[in-house]
Amino acid sequence: MTNSKTRTKRMSVIAGISVAVMLISACSIQIQSEPDPSIPDDTMLIAADKGSPMFEKIFNPYLFNKRVAASYIYEPLTAVNVLDGTQTPWLAEKVTLPDARTIDYTIRQGVTWSDGEKFTPEDVVFTFNLIKKYPTLDIKGAWQHIESVEIDGDHVVVHLKDDDAPAADVISLTLIVPEHIWKDVKDPDTWRDESPVGTGPFTVGNFSSQQYTMNKNQDYWQADKVEIEHLVLPAATSELDIVTKGFDWAYSYMSNVEGTWGAANPDNKNWFPPGGVISLVPNLAKAPWDNADLRRGIALALDRDKIADAATEEYMSKAGQTGLMLPNQESELNPDIPNDGVIEQDTDAALASLAKAGYTLVDGTLVDAKGAPFTFSVMTANGYTDWLRAIQEVRKQLTAIGINMTIKQPQPAGYQQSIQNGDYEVAMGGMGGGDIFQAYNSLLSSEFHVKVGELAPSNFQRYSNPQTDALLAQYKETVDPAKQLEISHQLQQIVYDQLPVIGLYYGGLWGLYNTSKFTGWPTADDPYAPPQTYDSSPLLIFTKLKLATKDGE
């Protein structure tokens, strides 16, 4: 299994390599790719969804097996740029926090559902009550934070259970559905929603098991910003399909991207921004990983440039220990942490730190006080080829200082179960994300700390520290951005000093796009959204793209 996938909560993913594309690259066969002449210039061919092997007609936005384009139909109160956590007002034209336990949404006027019915604050309250009644629909976990929801004119006021200001960033992402349709649905937690009615920029067109189309919602509240008239989403979206069939947009890792995707068409471009920090996740509930000197010694022993190059074919770079995604979150960085948080390889310092933890080098082997060699295993999921390459490079570097490291590769389901119940020594995983509080809270909060053998929803390494919990509580209690930044700096320092996980390199978001028909794509110079084809990012992108002129400018 080599496709990109969501591995664990807040863990960025780097996918594997298609054998077909690998063979193309190895044989140096030049492939040319031109837009399909049967597809008009105002129509986008997009590799956003994938049949398995065929499509099922499911557009219920809350179901796990929904079509990806459900998020082109149903919209949230705010759209988030996960590169830096910026929230853009969407169905809510304004979001304010009168205090740390109240969220006031000013609901946008002049919005209609795609069947012509008026969108109202009642739809928003209905949606929140719906996902409360059917908890499996609450995919963002909004009701973990909400006490009650009420209407006040054109406002929806959310009362939180406690001082919990960061909850607004989670609650705002809830996709809103129409009351006049969904109130009559008998089983909304299993309903397929084959003829969806949303507020979004597109509606469902033709649908088959191999391909479906989307048509521009001409009455969309931002219709003047959407210049795409149709979307075509095929079920076949392998790397070979993407290279050869003239796709306008795809989200896919591709080996030798310049020699395959780039060489196939001069208008084919790519942008791979960081989406998180791929890390070693030690099990802090098991000795010797509960010793910070040991973790620091491992961190100092590693050459992250080589690890990043091995894992990502030099697409991504080494990452800092703070978990921040630079440069997009540079304004958040604690200036007191050296080198942007990157821990450089220092073998002498590594051995000194390991010695403080009780391990010394004897005849080329690192041993403990009893003379037993230091041996441990690192777990990854079978088929995650990028993670495997990273671990193999880590093993090579640790072998050089006398450490015997083995690799375990259970199937993805087994990996997920093991990391959640603590049945591992060290695992590959991740930290970071665009939302500062949520990233640190999921990594560090004792709220998620459970004993080995019990399933952890996050904080898989089982970190617990009263000082850190107090900082997280203070963050929740304030609506002052300056105070939040101050607390963020302290949390960064804790992650840097205590190394609850050991950051290695950035995990990429694999954006491929073609500029011959549409321009205005997000780039490193204009990172207004990640180039991903799912969640709320496409809403930000669809409303920004422009039809290219005949000369491509």
Coordinates of C-alpha atoms in Angstrom, one line a residue:
M1 CA 0.0 0.0 0.0
T2 CA 1.7 3.2 -1.2
N3 CA -0.9 5.8 -1.5
S4 CA -1.0 8.9 0.8
K5 CA -3.3 8.5 3.7
T6 CA -4.3 9.9 7.0
R7 CA -2.3 7.9 9.5
T8 CA -3.1 9.2 12.9
K9 CA -4.7 12.4 14.3
R10 CA -2.5 15.4 13.4
M11 CA 0.1 13.2 11.7
S12 CA 1.3 14.4 8.3
V13 CA 1.8 11.7 5.6
I14 CA 4.2 11.1 2.9
A15 CA 3.0 8.5 0.4
G16 CA 4.9 5.8 -1.5
I17 CA 5.7 5.4 -5.2
S18 CA 3.7 4.0 -8.0
V19 CA 5.6 1.1 -9.6
A20 CA 4.4 2.3 -13.0
V21 CA 5.8 5.8 -12.6
M22 CA 9.0 4.4 -11.1
L23 CA 9.5 2.3 -14.2
I24 CA 8.8 5.3 -16.4
S25 CA 11.4 7.3 -14.6
A26 CA 14.0 4.4 -14.5
C27 CA 13.7 3.9 -18.3
S28 CA 13.8 7.6 -19.1
I29 CA 10.8 7.3 -21.4
Q30 CA 9.5 10.8 -22.2
I31 CA 5.8 11.0 -21.7
Q32 CA 3.8 14.0 -23.1
S33 CA 0.6 15.0 -21.4
E34 CA -1.9 17.5 -22.9
P35 CA -5.3 18.5 -21.7
D36 CA -8.1 16.3 -22.9
P37 CA -9.5 18.1 -26.0
S38 CA -13.0 16.8 -25.1
I39 CA -12.9 18.8 -21.8
P40 CA -13.7 22.5 -22.2
D41 CA -11.3 25.2 -21.0
D42 CA -13.7 26.2 -18.1
T43 CA -13.7 22.6 -16.9
M44 CA -11.2 21.1 -14.4
L45 CA -10.0 17.5 -14.5
I46 CA -9.2 16.9 -10.9
A47 CA -7.6 13.8 -9.2
A48 CA -9.3 14.4 -5.8
D49 CA -11.3 11.2 -5.3
K50 CA -10.5 7.5 -5.9
G51 CA -12.7 4.6 -6.5
S52 CA -12.1 1.3 -4.7
P53 CA -12.3 0.3 -7.5
M54 CA -15.6 2.0 -8.2
F55 CA -17.4 5.0 -6.8
E56 CA -20.3 4.8 -4.5
K57 CA -22.8 7.7 -4.6
I58 CA -22.4 9.0 -1.0
F59 CA -22.3 12.7 -0.3
N60 CA -23.2 12.7 3.4
P61 CA -20.5 15.0 4.6
Y62 CA -20.2 13.2 8.0
L63 CA -19.6 9.7 6.7
F64 CA -16.1 8.2 6.5
N65 CA -16.7 6.7 3.0
K66 CA -18.2 9.9 1.5
R67 CA -17.1 11.3 -1.8
V68 CA -14.3 13.9 -1.4
A69 CA -16.4 16.5 -3.3
A70 CA -18.9 16.5 -0.4
S71 CA -16.7 19.4 1.0
Y72 CA -17.3 21.3 -2.3
I73 CA -21.0 21.2 -1.6
Y74 CA -21.2 21.7 2.2
E75 CA -19.4 24.6 3.8
P76 CA -18.1 25.4 7.3
L77 CA -18.5 28.6 9.3
T78 CA -14.9 29.4 8.7
A79 CA -12.4 27.9 6.2
V80 CA -8.9 27.1 7.6
N81 CA -5.5 27.4 6.0
V82 CA -3.8 24.4 7.7
L83 CA -0.4 25.8 6.8
D84 CA -0.6 28.4 9.5
G85 CA -4.0 28.0 11.1
T86 CA -5.5 31.2 9.6
Q87 CA -9.3 31.1 9.7
T88 CA -11.2 32.9 6.9
P89 CA -14.9 33.8 7.7
W90 CA -17.2 31.7 5.5
L91 CA -20.8 31.0 6.3
A92 CA -20.1 33.1 9.4
E93 CA -19.1 36.5 8.2
K94 CA -17.7 37.3 11.6
V95 CA -16.5 35.4 14.7
T96 CA -16.0 37.0 18.0
L97 CA -15.2 35.8 21.5
P98 CA -16.8 38.1 24.1
D99 CA -15.0 35.9 26.7
A100 CA -13.2 32.6 26.9
R101 CA -16.4 30.5 27.1
T102 CA -18.6 32.3 24.5
I103 CA -18.4 32.2 20.7
D104 CA -20.6 34.7 18.7
Y105 CA -21.1 33.9 15.1
T106 CA -22.6 36.5 12.8
I107 CA -24.3 34.4 10.2
R108 CA -23.8 35.6 6.6
Q109 CA -26.9 37.1 4.9
G110 CA -27.8 36.5 1.3
V111 CA -26.7 32.9 1.1
T112 CA -29.1 30.3 -0.4
W113 CA -29.1 26.5 -0.5
S114 CA -28.6 25.1 -4.0
D115 CA -32.3 24.3 -4.2
G116 CA -33.1 28.0 -3.7
E117 CA -34.1 28.0 -0.1
K118 CA -32.7 30.7 2.2
F119 CA -29.8 29.8 4.5
T120 CA -30.5 30.9 8.0
P121 CA -29.1 30.8 11.6
E122 CA -31.7 28.1 12.2
D123 CA -29.8 25.9 9.8
V124 CA -26.6 26.4 11.9
V125 CA -28.4 25.6 15.2
F126 CA -30.1 22.6 13.6
T127 CA -26.8 21.2 12.4
F128 CA -25.2 21.5 15.9
N129 CA -28.2 19.8 17.5
L130 CA -28.1 17.1 14.8
I131 CA -24.5 16.2 15.5
K132 CA -25.2 16.2 19.2
K133 CA -28.1 13.7 18.8
Y134 CA -26.0 11.5 16.5
P135 CA -22.4 11.7 17.9
T136 CA -20.8 9.8 15.1
L137 CA -21.6 12.8 12.9
D138 CA -19.6 15.1 15.1
I139 CA -16.4 14.4 13.2
K140 CA -14.6 17.6 14.5
G141 CA -15.5 16.9 18.1
A142 CA -17.5 20.1 18.6
W143 CA -19.7 18.8 21.4
Q144 CA -16.6 18.0 23.5
H145 CA -16.5 21.7 24.1
I146 CA -20.1 23.0 23.7
E147 CA -22.6 23.5 26.5
S148 CA -25.4 25.0 24.5
V149 CA -26.2 26.8 21.3
E150 CA -28.8 29.6 20.8
I151 CA -30.0 32.1 18.2
D152 CA -29.9 35.8 18.7
G153 CA -31.2 37.6 15.6
D154 CA -28.7 36.9 12.8
H155 CA -26.2 35.6 15.4
V156 CA -25.6 32.1 16.6
V157 CA -24.1 32.1 20.1
V158 CA -22.2 29.0 21.3
H159 CA -21.7 28.6 25.1
L160 CA -18.8 26.5 26.0
K161 CA -18.5 24.1 29.0
D162 CA -15.4 25.9 30.4
D163 CA -13.0 28.6 29.5
D164 CA -12.0 27.2 26.2
A165 CA -11.1 30.0 23.7
P166 CA -9.2 27.7 21.2
A167 CA -12.4 25.6 20.8
A168 CA -13.7 28.2 18.4
D169 CA -11.1 27.0 15.8
V170 CA -12.5 23.5 16.0
I171 CA -16.2 24.3 16.3
S172 CA -16.1 26.7 13.3
L173 CA -15.1 23.8 11.0
T174 CA -18.4 22.0 11.4
L175 CA -20.0 21.5 8.0
I176 CA -23.5 23.0 7.9
V177 CA -26.5 21.1 6.4
P178 CA -30.0 22.4 5.5
E179 CA -32.7 21.9 8.1
H180 CA -35.5 21.7 5.5
I181 CA -33.9 18.6 4.0
W182 CA -32.2 16.9 6.9
K183 CA -35.0 17.2 9.5
D184 CA -36.9 14.5 7.6
V185 CA -34.0 12.1 7.3
K186 CA -34.8 9.0 9.5
D187 CA -31.2 7.8 9.9
P188 CA -28.7 10.6 9.2
D189 CA -25.8 8.6 10.5
T190 CA -26.2 6.1 7.7
W191 CA -28.0 8.2 5.0
R192 CA -26.1 8.3 1.7
D193 CA -27.3 11.8 0.7
E194 CA -27.2 10.9 -3.0
S195 CA -28.8 14.3 -4.1
P196 CA -27.0 16.7 -1.8
V197 CA -28.3 20.3 -1.3
G198 CA -25.5 22.6 0.0
T199 CA -24.4 26.2 0.0
G200 CA -21.1 25.5 -1.7
P201 CA -19.7 26.4 -5.1
F202 CA -20.6 23.1 -6.8
T203 CA -23.5 20.7 -7.2
V204 CA -23.5 17.1 -8.4
G205 CA -23.8 16.5 -12.1
N206 CA -23.6 13.1 -13.8
F207 CA -22.5 10.2 -11.7
S208 CA -21.2 6.7 -12.6
S209 CA -19.1 4.1 -10.9
Q210 CA -16.1 5.3 -12.9
Q211 CA -16.5 9.1 -12.9
Y212 CA -18.7 11.9 -11.7
T213 CA -19.0 15.5 -12.6
M214 CA -19.8 18.7 -10.6
N215 CA -21.4 21.8 -12.0
K216 CA -20.9 25.4 -10.8
N217 CA -23.7 26.5 -8.4
Q218 CA -24.8 29.6 -10.3
D219 CA -26.5 31.0 -7.2
Y220 CA -23.5 30.5 -5.0
W221 CA -22.9 33.4 -2.7
Q222 CA -19.4 33.9 -4.1
A223 CA -20.3 32.9 -7.7
D224 CA -18.5 36.0 -9.1
K225 CA -15.2 34.5 -7.6
V226 CA -15.6 31.0 -9.1
E227 CA -14.6 30.8 -12.8
I228 CA -14.6 27.0 -13.0
E229 CA -17.9 25.9 -14.6
H230 CA -17.4 22.1 -14.2
L231 CA -15.3 19.5 -12.4
V232 CA -14.6 16.0 -13.7
L233 CA -13.5 13.5 -11.0
P234 CA -12.4 10.1 -12.4
A235 CA -12.1 7.0 -10.3
A236 CA -8.8 6.1 -11.9
T237 CA -6.2 8.5 -10.3
S238 CA -3.0 6.5 -10.1
E239 CA 0.3 8.3 -10.5
L240 CA 0.5 7.0 -14.1
D241 CA -3.0 8.4 -14.8
I242 CA -2.1 11.8 -13.4
V243 CA 1.0 12.1 -15.5
T244 CA -0.5 10.9 -18.8
K245 CA -4.1 12.1 -18.9
G246 CA -3.8 15.9 -18.6
F247 CA -5.1 16.5 -15.1
D248 CA -5.4 20.1 -14.0
W249 CA -5.0 19.4 -10.3
A250 CA -3.9 16.4 -8.2
Y251 CA -2.8 15.7 -4.7
S252 CA -0.3 12.9 -4.9
Y253 CA 3.3 12.1 -4.0
M254 CA 5.3 11.3 -7.1
S255 CA 8.8 10.0 -7.4
N256 CA 11.1 12.2 -9.6
V257 CA 8.3 14.8 -9.9
E258 CA 10.2 17.0 -12.3
G259 CA 11.2 14.1 -14.6
T260 CA 7.7 12.7 -14.7
W261 CA 4.9 15.2 -14.0
G262 CA 7.1 18.2 -14.8
A263 CA 8.6 16.8 -18.0
A264 CA 5.2 15.7 -19.3
N265 CA 4.0 19.3 -19.9
P266 CA 5.7 22.7 -19.5
D267 CA 2.6 24.0 -17.7
N268 CA 2.7 21.2 -15.0
K269 CA 3.9 22.7 -11.7
N270 CA 4.2 21.4 -8.2
W271 CA 4.3 22.8 -4.6
F272 CA 5.1 20.6 -1.6
P273 CA 4.7 22.7 1.5
P274 CA 5.2 21.2 5.0
G275 CA 2.1 19.7 6.7
G276 CA 3.7 18.6 9.9
V277 CA 6.8 17.2 11.5
I278 CA 7.6 13.5 11.0
S279 CA 9.0 12.3 14.3
L280 CA 10.3 9.5 16.4
V281 CA 7.6 8.9 19.1
P282 CA 9.2 7.2 22.2
N283 CA 6.9 5.4 24.7
L284 CA 7.5 7.5 27.8
A285 CA 5.7 4.9 29.9
K286 CA 8.5 2.4 29.3
A287 CA 12.1 2.6 30.5
P288 CA 14.6 3.8 29.4
W289 CA 12.5 6.2 27.2
D290 CA 11.2 8.0 30.4
N291 CA 14.7 9.5 30.6
A292 CA 15.1 12.9 28.9
D293 CA 18.9 12.5 28.7
L294 CA 18.4 9.4 26.7
R295 CA 16.0 11.0 24.3
R296 CA 18.3 14.0 23.9
G297 CA 21.2 11.7 23.2
I298 CA 19.2 10.1 20.4
A299 CA 18.2 13.5 19.0
L300 CA 21.8 14.8 19.0
A301 CA 23.0 11.6 17.2
L302 CA 20.9 12.2 14.1
D303 CA 21.7 14.0 10.9
R304 CA 18.3 15.2 9.8
D305 CA 19.4 16.4 6.4
K306 CA 20.3 12.9 5.4
I307 CA 17.1 11.5 7.0
A308 CA 14.9 14.0 5.1
D309 CA 16.7 13.3 1.8
A310 CA 16.4 9.5 2.2
A311 CA 12.7 9.7 3.1
T312 CA 11.5 12.3 0.6
E313 CA 13.9 12.2 -2.3
E314 CA 15.1 15.7 -1.2
Y315 CA 11.6 17.2 -1.6
M316 CA 11.3 18.1 2.1
S317 CA 13.8 19.5 4.5
K318 CA 14.9 18.8 8.1
A319 CA 12.5 20.1 10.8
G320 CA 12.9 21.8 14.1
Q321 CA 12.1 20.4 17.5
T322 CA 9.3 22.9 18.2
G323 CA 6.8 21.3 15.9
L324 CA 6.3 24.6 14.0
M325 CA 6.0 24.5 10.2
L326 CA 8.5 27.1 8.9
P327 CA 8.4 29.6 7.3
N328 CA 4.6 29.7 7.5
Q329 CA 4.6 29.8 11.3
E330 CA 7.7 31.9 11.7
S331 CA 5.9 34.7 13.5
E332 CA 5.0 32.1 16.2
L333 CA 8.6 31.0 16.8
N334 CA 10.2 31.5 20.2
P335 CA 13.3 33.7 19.5
D336 CA 15.1 32.3 22.5
I337 CA 15.3 28.8 20.9
P338 CA 18.5 28.5 18.8
N339 CA 18.7 27.5 15.2
D340 CA 14.9 27.8 14.5
G341 CA 14.6 24.8 16.8
V342 CA 16.6 22.4 14.6
I343 CA 18.9 20.1 16.6
E344 CA 22.0 19.5 14.6
Q345 CA 24.0 16.3 14.8
D346 CA 26.7 16.4 17.5
T347 CA 28.1 13.0 18.2
D348 CA 30.2 14.0 21.2
A349 CA 27.2 15.8 22.8
A350 CA 25.1 12.7 22.0
L351 CA 27.4 10.4 23.8
A352 CA 27.7 12.7 26.7
S353 CA 23.9 12.9 27.1
L354 CA 23.6 9.1 26.7
A355 CA 26.3 8.8 29.4
K356 CA 24.2 10.9 31.8
A357 CA 21.4 8.4 31.1
G358 CA 23.7 5.5 32.1
Y359 CA 25.0 4.3 28.7
T360 CA 28.6 4.3 27.7
L361 CA 30.6 3.2 24.7
V362 CA 32.6 0.0 25.2
D363 CA 34.5 -1.5 22.3
G364 CA 32.2 0.2 19.8
T365 CA 29.0 -0.9 21.5
L366 CA 26.8 1.3 23.7
V367 CA 26.1 -0.6 27.0
D368 CA 24.2 0.1 30.2
A369 CA 25.7 0.0 33.7
K370 CA 25.4 -3.8 33.7
G371 CA 27.2 -4.1 30.4
A372 CA 24.1 -5.0 28.4
P373 CA 24.0 -3.6 24.9
F374 CA 21.5 -0.8 24.2
T375 CA 18.9 -2.4 21.8
F376 CA 15.5 -1.1 20.9
S377 CA 12.9 -1.3 18.1
V378 CA 11.2 1.3 16.0
M379 CA 7.7 0.6 14.6
T380 CA 6.2 1.8 11.4
A381 CA 3.3 0.7 9.2
N382 CA 3.9 -1.8 6.5
G383 CA 3.8 0.0 3.1
Y384 CA 4.7 3.4 4.3
T385 CA 7.8 3.5 2.2
D386 CA 8.9 7.0 3.1
W387 CA 8.8 6.3 6.8
L388 CA 10.7 3.1 6.2
R389 CA 13.5 4.9 4.3
A390 CA 13.7 7.4 7.2
I391 CA 14.0 4.6 9.8
Q392 CA 16.6 2.8 7.8
E393 CA 18.7 6.0 7.7
V394 CA 18.2 6.5 11.5
R395 CA 19.3 2.9 12.1
K396 CA 22.4 3.5 10.0
Q397 CA 23.3 6.6 12.0
L398 CA 22.7 5.0 15.4
T399 CA 24.6 1.9 14.5
A400 CA 27.6 4.2 14.0
I401 CA 27.5 5.1 17.8
G402 CA 27.1 1.5 18.9
I403 CA 23.3 1.2 19.2
N404 CA 21.5 -1.9 17.9
M405 CA 18.1 -0.8 16.4
T406 CA 15.6 -3.1 14.8
I407 CA 12.6 -2.2 12.7
K408 CA 9.0 -3.6 13.1
Q409 CA 6.4 -3.2 10.3
P410 CA 2.9 -4.3 11.3
Q411 CA 0.1 -3.8 8.9
P412 CA -1.5 -0.3 9.1
A413 CA -4.3 -1.4 11.3
G414 CA -1.9 -3.2 13.6
Y415 CA 0.4 -0.1 13.7
Q416 CA -2.6 2.1 14.6
Q417 CA -3.7 -0.2 17.4
S418 CA -0.2 -0.6 18.8
I419 CA 0.6 3.1 18.9
Q420 CA -2.8 3.8 20.6
N421 CA -2.5 1.2 23.3
G422 CA 1.2 1.8 23.9
D423 CA 2.4 -1.6 22.7
Y424 CA 5.7 -0.3 21.2
E425 CA 9.1 1.1 22.3
V426 CA 9.5 3.8 19.6
A427 CA 7.2 4.5 16.7
M428 CA 7.2 6.7 13.7
G429 CA 4.6 9.4 13.9
G430 CA 4.3 13.2 13.9
M431 CA 3.7 16.4 15.6
G432 CA 2.6 19.9 14.7
G433 CA -0.1 21.4 12.6
G434 CA -1.5 24.7 11.5
D435 CA -3.5 25.3 14.7
I436 CA -1.0 26.0 17.4
F437 CA -3.1 25.2 20.5
Q438 CA -4.6 22.0 19.0
A439 CA -1.1 20.8 18.0
Y440 CA 0.4 21.2 21.5
N441 CA -2.8 20.1 23.3
S442 CA -3.0 16.8 21.4
L443 CA 0.7 16.2 21.9
L444 CA 1.1 17.1 25.5
S445 CA -2.2 17.3 27.4
S446 CA -2.7 14.9 30.4
E447 CA -6.3 14.8 29.3
F448 CA -5.3 12.2 26.8
H449 CA -2.8 10.4 29.0
V450 CA -3.8 6.8 29.6
K451 CA -2.1 3.7 30.9
V452 CA -0.3 1.2 28.6
G453 CA -3.0 -1.2 27.3
E454 CA -5.7 1.5 27.1
L455 CA -6.4 3.3 23.8
A456 CA -5.1 6.8 23.7
P457 CA -6.9 9.3 21.4
S458 CA -3.7 11.3 21.0
N459 CA -0.6 12.0 23.2
F460 CA 0.5 8.5 22.1
Q461 CA 3.8 8.8 23.8
R462 CA 2.0 9.2 27.1
Y463 CA 3.5 12.5 28.3
S464 CA 2.3 14.1 31.5
N465 CA 3.5 17.2 33.2
P466 CA 1.5 19.5 35.6
Q467 CA 3.5 22.5 34.4
T468 CA 2.6 21.9 30.8
D469 CA -1.1 21.2 31.7
A470 CA -1.2 24.6 33.5
L471 CA 0.1 26.4 30.4
L472 CA -2.5 24.6 28.2
A473 CA -5.2 25.7 30.7
Q474 CA -4.0 29.3 30.6
Y475 CA -4.1 29.3 26.9
K476 CA -7.7 28.1 27.0
E477 CA -8.6 30.9 29.4
T478 CA -7.4 33.8 27.4
V479 CA -8.6 35.6 24.2
D480 CA -5.6 37.9 24.1
P481 CA -3.3 37.0 21.1
A482 CA -0.3 38.4 22.9
K483 CA -0.8 36.2 25.9
Q484 CA -1.4 33.2 23.6
L485 CA 1.9 33.9 21.9
E486 CA 3.7 34.1 25.2
I487 CA 2.3 30.7 26.2
S488 CA 3.1 29.2 22.8
H489 CA 6.7 30.2 23.4
Q490 CA 6.8 28.4 26.7
L491 CA 5.2 25.3 25.1
Q492 CA 7.8 25.3 22.4
Q493 CA 10.5 25.5 25.0
I494 CA 9.1 22.5 26.8
V495 CA 9.0 20.4 23.6
Y496 CA 12.5 21.5 22.7
D497 CA 14.0 20.8 26.2
Q498 CA 12.0 17.7 27.2
L499 CA 11.7 16.0 23.7
P500 CA 8.4 14.2 24.3
V501 CA 8.8 13.3 20.6
I502 CA 12.0 13.7 18.5
G503 CA 11.4 15.8 15.4
L504 CA 13.1 14.7 12.1
Y505 CA 11.8 16.2 8.9
Y506 CA 8.8 17.9 7.4
G507 CA 6.0 15.7 6.0
G508 CA 4.8 17.1 2.7
L509 CA 1.5 18.2 1.2
W510 CA 1.8 17.0 -2.4
G511 CA 0.3 19.5 -4.7
L512 CA 0.4 19.0 -8.5
Y513 CA -1.3 21.5 -10.8
N514 CA -1.3 22.8 -14.4
T515 CA -1.5 26.5 -15.3
S516 CA -2.6 26.3 -18.9
K517 CA -6.3 26.6 -18.1
F518 CA -6.4 28.0 -14.5
T519 CA -4.0 30.4 -12.8
G520 CA -3.8 31.7 -9.2
W521 CA -2.7 28.5 -7.5
P522 CA -1.3 28.6 -4.0
T523 CA 2.5 28.7 -4.0
A524 CA 5.4 29.3 -1.7
D525 CA 5.2 33.0 -2.6
D526 CA 1.4 33.1 -2.0
P527 CA 0.6 30.4 0.6
Y528 CA -3.1 31.2 1.0
A529 CA -4.0 27.5 1.2
P530 CA -2.3 24.1 1.1
P531 CA -2.6 22.5 -2.3
Q532 CA -4.7 19.6 -1.0
T533 CA -8.0 18.6 -2.7
Y534 CA -9.9 17.8 0.5
D535 CA -11.5 19.5 3.5
S536 CA -11.9 23.3 3.3
S537 CA -8.8 24.0 1.3
P538 CA -10.5 23.6 -2.1
L539 CA -13.0 26.3 -1.1
L540 CA -10.2 28.8 -0.6
I541 CA -8.6 27.7 -3.9
F542 CA -11.8 27.5 -6.1
T543 CA -12.6 31.1 -5.1
K544 CA -9.1 32.3 -6.1
L545 CA -8.4 30.6 -9.4
K546 CA -8.9 32.5 -12.7
L547 CA -9.3 31.3 -16.2
A548 CA -6.0 31.6 -18.1
T549 CA -5.9 33.8 -21.2
K550 CA -5.1 32.2 -24.5
D551 CA -1.4 32.9 -24.1
G552 CA -1.5 31.2 -20.7
E553 CA -0.8 34.4 -18.7

